[in-house]
Amino acid sequence: MPPRQRLAPADRRAQLLGVGARLFAAHPYADVLMEDVAEQAGVSRALLYRHFPSKHALFAAVYQEAADRLLADTRFDPADSLVEQLVQGMDVHLDYFVANRNAVLAANRVLAGDPVIQTIMTNELDALRARLLAGLPLADDGAREAVSGVLKSWLVFVQVLCVDWLTRETCTRTQLRDVCVGAAIGALRPLLSEDPAPEWRP
């Protein structure tokens, strides 16, 4: 065990989250032990449990931090075309998914249906949908409602497809990204007052 350092509570929490994130990325959920987190952080198990009362609580905090970072890194800059925005957002998420395959599979497979984890994912998807919706050319409130529904379904489609791809890579990463972008463009075109991506053709 590395020598223990005295840290302020917020700094200690951040350190434990960092150790937890590394372990959940490197190992399947079932193989990550709180004892290993404590050992790698150089703290006692009692101190670890004061910050995170269970492995589930630690994982939830790690995944919430990841979701917040993904939202911050996904620009959706209105100065960019819709295709550029979608490509950038997909690349940010795929970077995380590939680097944290075990954590993503834990959230979507091992802990599928867990209300805390599902709330974290739902909140991120809702935030992404709202930001995409704000930048699209919409004729009226009816179009907004229709497009919002399409975006919600598209984000779930992307989530399921990416999780399946992490389990068994049946195509390249670029192909996966382009399938997701193409699905969004194809689904949105009939609902918008102008073509959102005239440069994109199947």
PDB file of C-alpha atoms in Angstrom:
ATOM      1  CA  MET A   1       0.000   0.000   0.000  1.00  0.00           C
ATOM      2  CA  PRO A   2       1.405   3.451  -0.865  1.00  0.00           C
ATOM      3  CA  PRO A   3       2.008   5.783   2.082  1.00  0.00           C
ATOM      4  CA  ARG A   4      -1.165   7.530   3.174  1.00  0.00           C
ATOM      5  CA  GLN A   5      -1.394  11.249   2.531  1.00  0.00           C
ATOM      6  CA  ARG A   6      -3.613  13.656   4.436  1.00  0.00           C
ATOM      7  CA  LEU A   7      -6.092  15.260   2.036  1.00  0.00           C
ATOM      8  CA  ALA A   8      -9.072  17.543   2.377  1.00  0.00           C
ATOM      9  CA  PRO A   9     -12.378  15.633   2.071  1.00  0.00           C
ATOM     10  CA  ALA A  10     -13.075  16.945  -1.446  1.00  0.00           C
ATOM     11  CA  ASP A  11      -9.566  16.051  -2.598  1.00  0.00           C
ATOM     12  CA  ARG A  12      -9.815  12.607  -1.023  1.00  0.00           C
ATOM     13  CA  ARG A  13     -13.143  11.994  -2.759  1.00  0.00           C
ATOM     14  CA  ALA A  14     -11.639  13.046  -6.090  1.00  0.00           C
ATOM     15  CA  GLN A  15      -8.679  10.730  -5.525  1.00  0.00           C
ATOM     16  CA  LEU A  16     -10.939   7.777  -4.716  1.00  0.00           C
ATOM     17  CA  LEU A  17     -13.067   8.484  -7.784  1.00  0.00           C
ATOM     18  CA  GLY A  18      -9.935   8.488  -9.921  1.00  0.00           C
ATOM     19  CA  VAL A  19      -8.803   5.133  -8.536  1.00  0.00           C
ATOM     20  CA  GLY A  20     -12.295   3.716  -8.903  1.00  0.00           C
ATOM     21  CA  ALA A  21     -12.563   4.933 -12.493  1.00  0.00           C
ATOM     22  CA  ARG A  22      -9.271   3.239 -13.401  1.00  0.00           C
ATOM     23  CA  LEU A  23     -10.279  -0.048 -11.820  1.00  0.00           C
ATOM     24  CA  PHE A  24     -13.780  -0.112 -13.314  1.00  0.00           C
ATOM     25  CA  ALA A  25     -12.247   0.616 -16.723  1.00  0.00           C
ATOM     26  CA  ALA A  26      -9.618  -2.100 -16.386  1.00  0.00           C
ATOM     27  CA  HIS A  27     -11.750  -4.915 -14.927  1.00  0.00           C
ATOM     28  CA  PRO A  28     -15.270  -6.323 -15.137  1.00  0.00           C
ATOM     29  CA  TYR A  29     -17.563  -4.950 -12.441  1.00  0.00           C
ATOM     30  CA  ALA A  30     -17.638  -8.208 -10.467  1.00  0.00           C
ATOM     31  CA  ASP A  31     -13.835  -8.284 -10.263  1.00  0.00           C
ATOM     32  CA  VAL A  32     -13.446  -4.822  -8.725  1.00  0.00           C
ATOM     33  CA  LEU A  33     -13.168  -5.078  -4.943  1.00  0.00           C
ATOM     34  CA  MET A  34     -13.433  -2.191  -2.510  1.00  0.00           C
ATOM     35  CA  GLU A  35     -10.347  -3.594  -0.791  1.00  0.00           C
ATOM     36  CA  ASP A  36      -8.394  -3.056  -4.017  1.00  0.00           C
ATOM     37  CA  VAL A  37      -9.663   0.516  -4.308  1.00  0.00           C
ATOM     38  CA  ALA A  38      -8.553   1.253  -0.763  1.00  0.00           C
ATOM     39  CA  GLU A  39      -5.160  -0.368  -1.287  1.00  0.00           C
ATOM     40  CA  GLN A  40      -4.432   1.502  -4.507  1.00  0.00           C
ATOM     41  CA  ALA A  41      -5.578   4.789  -2.964  1.00  0.00           C
ATOM     42  CA  GLY A  42      -3.390   4.187   0.093  1.00  0.00           C
ATOM     43  CA  VAL A  43      -6.295   4.487   2.540  1.00  0.00           C
ATOM     44  CA  SER A  44      -8.041   2.232   5.005  1.00  0.00           C
ATOM     45  CA  ARG A  45     -11.243   0.478   4.022  1.00  0.00           C
ATOM     46  CA  ALA A  46     -12.996   2.396   6.801  1.00  0.00           C
ATOM     47  CA  LEU A  47     -12.028   5.705   5.185  1.00  0.00           C
ATOM     48  CA  LEU A  48     -13.114   4.506   1.749  1.00  0.00           C
ATOM     49  CA  TYR A  49     -16.495   3.424   3.121  1.00  0.00           C
ATOM     50  CA  ARG A  50     -16.974   6.805   4.782  1.00  0.00           C
ATOM     51  CA  HIS A  51     -16.906   8.372   1.314  1.00  0.00           C
ATOM     52  CA  PHE A  52     -18.635   5.544  -0.570  1.00  0.00           C
ATOM     53  CA  PRO A  53     -20.691   3.078   1.482  1.00  0.00           C
ATOM     54  CA  SER A  54     -20.688   0.412  -1.239  1.00  0.00           C
ATOM     55  CA  LYS A  55     -19.149  -0.570  -4.557  1.00  0.00           C
ATOM     56  CA  HIS A  56     -22.416   0.422  -6.204  1.00  0.00           C
ATOM     57  CA  ALA A  57     -22.197   3.909  -4.690  1.00  0.00           C
ATOM     58  CA  LEU A  58     -18.613   4.285  -5.915  1.00  0.00           C
ATOM     59  CA  PHE A  59     -19.517   3.110  -9.421  1.00  0.00           C
ATOM     60  CA  ALA A  60     -22.508   5.461  -9.561  1.00  0.00           C
ATOM     61  CA  ALA A  61     -20.322   8.404  -8.583  1.00  0.00           C
ATOM     62  CA  VAL A  62     -17.702   7.412 -11.175  1.00  0.00           C
ATOM     63  CA  TYR A  63     -20.351   7.114 -13.877  1.00  0.00           C
ATOM     64  CA  GLN A  64     -21.977  10.420 -12.930  1.00  0.00           C
ATOM     65  CA  GLU A  65     -18.602  12.151 -13.187  1.00  0.00           C
ATOM     66  CA  ALA A  66     -18.055  10.550 -16.595  1.00  0.00           C
ATOM     67  CA  ALA A  67     -21.494  11.657 -17.815  1.00  0.00           C
ATOM     68  CA  ASP A  68     -20.813  15.226 -16.676  1.00  0.00           C
ATOM     69  CA  ARG A  69     -17.470  15.233 -18.476  1.00  0.00           C
ATOM     70  CA  LEU A  70     -18.988  13.821 -21.669  1.00  0.00           C
ATOM     71  CA  LEU A  71     -21.608  16.564 -21.661  1.00  0.00           C
ATOM     72  CA  ALA A  72     -18.937  19.208 -21.144  1.00  0.00           C
ATOM     73  CA  ASP A  73     -16.785  17.803 -23.950  1.00  0.00           C
ATOM     74  CA  THR A  74     -19.668  17.467 -26.420  1.00  0.00           C
ATOM     75  CA  ARG A  75     -19.747  20.921 -28.001  1.00  0.00           C
ATOM     76  CA  PHE A  76     -22.720  20.903 -30.391  1.00  0.00           C
ATOM     77  CA  ASP A  77     -21.450  24.266 -31.627  1.00  0.00           C
ATOM     78  CA  PRO A  78     -24.233  25.930 -33.695  1.00  0.00           C
ATOM     79  CA  ALA A  79     -21.510  27.413 -35.911  1.00  0.00           C
ATOM     80  CA  ASP A  80     -20.803  23.855 -37.104  1.00  0.00           C
ATOM     81  CA  SER A  81     -23.017  21.911 -39.486  1.00  0.00           C
ATOM     82  CA  LEU A  82     -25.274  19.234 -38.011  1.00  0.00           C
ATOM     83  CA  VAL A  83     -23.000  16.525 -39.420  1.00  0.00           C
ATOM     84  CA  GLU A  84     -19.945  18.150 -37.785  1.00  0.00           C
ATOM     85  CA  GLN A  85     -21.795  18.375 -34.478  1.00  0.00           C
ATOM     86  CA  LEU A  86     -22.904  14.747 -34.616  1.00  0.00           C
ATOM     87  CA  VAL A  87     -19.444  13.520 -35.616  1.00  0.00           C
ATOM     88  CA  GLN A  88     -17.817  15.486 -32.792  1.00  0.00           C
ATOM     89  CA  GLY A  89     -20.333  14.208 -30.241  1.00  0.00           C
ATOM     90  CA  MET A  90     -19.980  10.627 -31.417  1.00  0.00           C
ATOM     91  CA  ASP A  91     -16.180  10.822 -31.325  1.00  0.00           C
ATOM     92  CA  VAL A  92     -16.206  12.145 -27.753  1.00  0.00           C
ATOM     93  CA  HIS A  93     -18.457   9.324 -26.612  1.00  0.00           C
ATOM     94  CA  LEU A  94     -16.662   6.604 -28.568  1.00  0.00           C
ATOM     95  CA  ASP A  95     -13.329   7.744 -27.102  1.00  0.00           C
ATOM     96  CA  TYR A  96     -14.803   7.194 -23.644  1.00  0.00           C
ATOM     97  CA  PHE A  97     -16.548   3.932 -24.545  1.00  0.00           C
ATOM     98  CA  VAL A  98     -13.381   2.367 -25.978  1.00  0.00           C
ATOM     99  CA  ALA A  99     -11.176   3.513 -23.073  1.00  0.00           C
ATOM    100  CA  ASN A 100     -13.745   2.429 -20.474  1.00  0.00           C
ATOM    101  CA  ARG A 101     -15.289  -0.639 -22.099  1.00  0.00           C
ATOM    102  CA  ASN A 102     -15.760  -2.531 -18.824  1.00  0.00           C
ATOM    103  CA  ALA A 103     -17.430   0.410 -17.097  1.00  0.00           C
ATOM    104  CA  VAL A 104     -19.811   0.986 -20.007  1.00  0.00           C
ATOM    105  CA  LEU A 105     -20.733  -2.691 -20.160  1.00  0.00           C
ATOM    106  CA  ALA A 106     -21.261  -2.719 -16.392  1.00  0.00           C
ATOM    107  CA  ALA A 107     -23.679   0.215 -16.600  1.00  0.00           C
ATOM    108  CA  ASN A 108     -25.595  -1.203 -19.563  1.00  0.00           C
ATOM    109  CA  ARG A 109     -25.459  -4.935 -18.889  1.00  0.00           C
ATOM    110  CA  VAL A 110     -24.529  -5.857 -15.310  1.00  0.00           C
ATOM    111  CA  LEU A 111     -26.483  -2.953 -13.802  1.00  0.00           C
ATOM    112  CA  ALA A 112     -29.160  -2.734 -16.480  1.00  0.00           C
ATOM    113  CA  GLY A 113     -32.369  -1.659 -14.775  1.00  0.00           C
ATOM    114  CA  ASP A 114     -30.589  -0.237 -11.739  1.00  0.00           C
ATOM    115  CA  PRO A 115     -32.527   2.992 -11.060  1.00  0.00           C
ATOM    116  CA  VAL A 116     -29.528   5.073 -10.015  1.00  0.00           C
ATOM    117  CA  ILE A 117     -27.400   4.167 -13.033  1.00  0.00           C
ATOM    118  CA  GLN A 118     -30.349   4.425 -15.410  1.00  0.00           C
ATOM    119  CA  THR A 119     -31.145   7.912 -14.103  1.00  0.00           C
ATOM    120  CA  ILE A 120     -27.574   9.036 -14.788  1.00  0.00           C
ATOM    121  CA  MET A 121     -27.749   7.768 -18.366  1.00  0.00           C
ATOM    122  CA  THR A 122     -31.273   9.114 -18.957  1.00  0.00           C
ATOM    123  CA  ASN A 123     -30.303  12.566 -17.704  1.00  0.00           C
ATOM    124  CA  GLU A 124     -27.305  12.697 -20.022  1.00  0.00           C
ATOM    125  CA  LEU A 125     -29.368  11.581 -23.020  1.00  0.00           C
ATOM    126  CA  ASP A 126     -32.052  14.157 -22.208  1.00  0.00           C
ATOM    127  CA  ALA A 127     -29.429  16.905 -22.002  1.00  0.00           C
ATOM    128  CA  LEU A 128     -27.915  15.863 -25.335  1.00  0.00           C
ATOM    129  CA  ARG A 129     -31.381  15.792 -26.930  1.00  0.00           C
ATOM    130  CA  ALA A 130     -32.213  19.297 -25.654  1.00  0.00           C
ATOM    131  CA  ARG A 131     -28.953  20.711 -27.012  1.00  0.00           C
ATOM    132  CA  LEU A 132     -29.415  19.090 -30.413  1.00  0.00           C
ATOM    133  CA  LEU A 133     -33.026  20.245 -30.548  1.00  0.00           C
ATOM    134  CA  ALA A 134     -32.045  23.838 -29.835  1.00  0.00           C
ATOM    135  CA  GLY A 135     -29.861  24.027 -32.940  1.00  0.00           C
ATOM    136  CA  LEU A 136     -32.248  22.544 -35.515  1.00  0.00           C
ATOM    137  CA  PRO A 137     -34.450  24.526 -37.957  1.00  0.00           C
ATOM    138  CA  LEU A 138     -37.980  23.842 -36.702  1.00  0.00           C
ATOM    139  CA  ALA A 139     -41.108  25.215 -38.357  1.00  0.00           C
ATOM    140  CA  ASP A 140     -43.417  25.145 -35.319  1.00  0.00           C
ATOM    141  CA  ASP A 141     -44.157  23.487 -31.978  1.00  0.00           C
ATOM    142  CA  GLY A 142     -45.559  20.439 -33.729  1.00  0.00           C
ATOM    143  CA  ALA A 143     -42.298  19.928 -35.555  1.00  0.00           C
ATOM    144  CA  ARG A 144     -40.396  20.410 -32.297  1.00  0.00           C
ATOM    145  CA  GLU A 145     -42.390  17.658 -30.595  1.00  0.00           C
ATOM    146  CA  ALA A 146     -41.897  15.277 -33.520  1.00  0.00           C
ATOM    147  CA  VAL A 147     -38.167  15.973 -33.766  1.00  0.00           C
ATOM    148  CA  SER A 148     -37.753  15.612 -30.006  1.00  0.00           C
ATOM    149  CA  GLY A 149     -39.312  12.153 -30.185  1.00  0.00           C
ATOM    150  CA  VAL A 150     -37.048  11.145 -33.064  1.00  0.00           C
ATOM    151  CA  LEU A 151     -33.945  12.361 -31.220  1.00  0.00           C
ATOM    152  CA  LYS A 152     -34.945  10.468 -28.091  1.00  0.00           C
ATOM    153  CA  SER A 153     -35.326   7.251 -30.078  1.00  0.00           C
ATOM    154  CA  TRP A 154     -32.097   7.893 -31.994  1.00  0.00           C
ATOM    155  CA  LEU A 155     -30.077   8.356 -28.803  1.00  0.00           C
ATOM    156  CA  VAL A 156     -31.376   5.041 -27.450  1.00  0.00           C
ATOM    157  CA  PHE A 157     -30.528   3.410 -30.792  1.00  0.00           C
ATOM    158  CA  VAL A 158     -26.978   4.770 -30.552  1.00  0.00           C
ATOM    159  CA  GLN A 159     -26.650   3.553 -26.971  1.00  0.00           C
ATOM    160  CA  VAL A 160     -27.777   0.019 -27.801  1.00  0.00           C
ATOM    161  CA  LEU A 161     -25.673  -0.183 -30.961  1.00  0.00           C
ATOM    162  CA  CYS A 162     -22.529   1.049 -29.206  1.00  0.00           C
ATOM    163  CA  VAL A 163     -22.950  -1.383 -26.316  1.00  0.00           C
ATOM    164  CA  ASP A 164     -23.394  -4.252 -28.784  1.00  0.00           C
ATOM    165  CA  TRP A 165     -20.292  -3.064 -30.662  1.00  0.00           C
ATOM    166  CA  LEU A 166     -18.249  -3.029 -27.456  1.00  0.00           C
ATOM    167  CA  THR A 167     -19.293  -6.633 -26.869  1.00  0.00           C
ATOM    168  CA  ARG A 168     -18.515  -7.801 -30.393  1.00  0.00           C
ATOM    169  CA  GLU A 169     -16.885  -5.431 -32.878  1.00  0.00           C
ATOM    170  CA  THR A 170     -18.662  -6.344 -36.111  1.00  0.00           C
ATOM    171  CA  CYS A 171     -17.537  -3.184 -37.934  1.00  0.00           C
ATOM    172  CA  THR A 172     -14.867  -0.515 -37.633  1.00  0.00           C
ATOM    173  CA  ARG A 173     -15.214   2.411 -35.268  1.00  0.00           C
ATOM    174  CA  THR A 174     -15.558   4.795 -38.220  1.00  0.00           C
ATOM    175  CA  GLN A 175     -18.294   2.648 -39.730  1.00  0.00           C
ATOM    176  CA  LEU A 176     -20.117   2.582 -36.401  1.00  0.00           C
ATOM    177  CA  ARG A 177     -19.929   6.363 -36.106  1.00  0.00           C
ATOM    178  CA  ASP A 178     -21.118   6.897 -39.677  1.00  0.00           C
ATOM    179  CA  VAL A 179     -24.038   4.504 -39.231  1.00  0.00           C
ATOM    180  CA  CYS A 180     -25.142   6.506 -36.183  1.00  0.00           C
ATOM    181  CA  VAL A 181     -24.735   9.873 -37.919  1.00  0.00           C
ATOM    182  CA  GLY A 182     -26.500   8.633 -41.044  1.00  0.00           C
ATOM    183  CA  ALA A 183     -29.408   7.292 -38.985  1.00  0.00           C
ATOM    184  CA  ALA A 184     -29.912  10.706 -37.377  1.00  0.00           C
ATOM    185  CA  ILE A 185     -29.791  12.568 -40.683  1.00  0.00           C
ATOM    186  CA  GLY A 186     -32.160  10.146 -42.386  1.00  0.00           C
ATOM    187  CA  ALA A 187     -34.675  10.273 -39.542  1.00  0.00           C
ATOM    188  CA  LEU A 188     -34.633  14.071 -39.223  1.00  0.00           C
ATOM    189  CA  ARG A 189     -34.803  15.085 -42.885  1.00  0.00           C
ATOM    190  CA  PRO A 190     -38.561  14.543 -43.375  1.00  0.00           C
ATOM    191  CA  LEU A 191     -39.387  16.611 -40.275  1.00  0.00           C
ATOM    192  CA  LEU A 192     -37.313  19.752 -40.829  1.00  0.00           C
ATOM    193  CA  SER A 193     -38.104  22.861 -42.833  1.00  0.00           C
ATOM    194  CA  GLU A 194     -34.704  22.679 -44.531  1.00  0.00           C
ATOM    195  CA  ASP A 195     -32.230  19.892 -45.198  1.00  0.00           C
ATOM    196  CA  PRO A 196     -30.071  19.694 -42.050  1.00  0.00           C
ATOM    197  CA  ALA A 197     -27.160  18.108 -43.909  1.00  0.00           C
ATOM    198  CA  PRO A 198     -27.177  18.762 -47.671  1.00  0.00           C
ATOM    199  CA  GLU A 199     -23.570  17.565 -47.840  1.00  0.00           C
ATOM    200  CA  TRP A 200     -24.482  14.148 -46.393  1.00  0.00           C
ATOM    201  CA  ARG A 201     -25.641  11.499 -48.816  1.00  0.00           C
ATOM    202  CA  PRO A 202     -26.134   7.786 -48.129  1.00  0.00           C
TER     203      PRO A 202
END
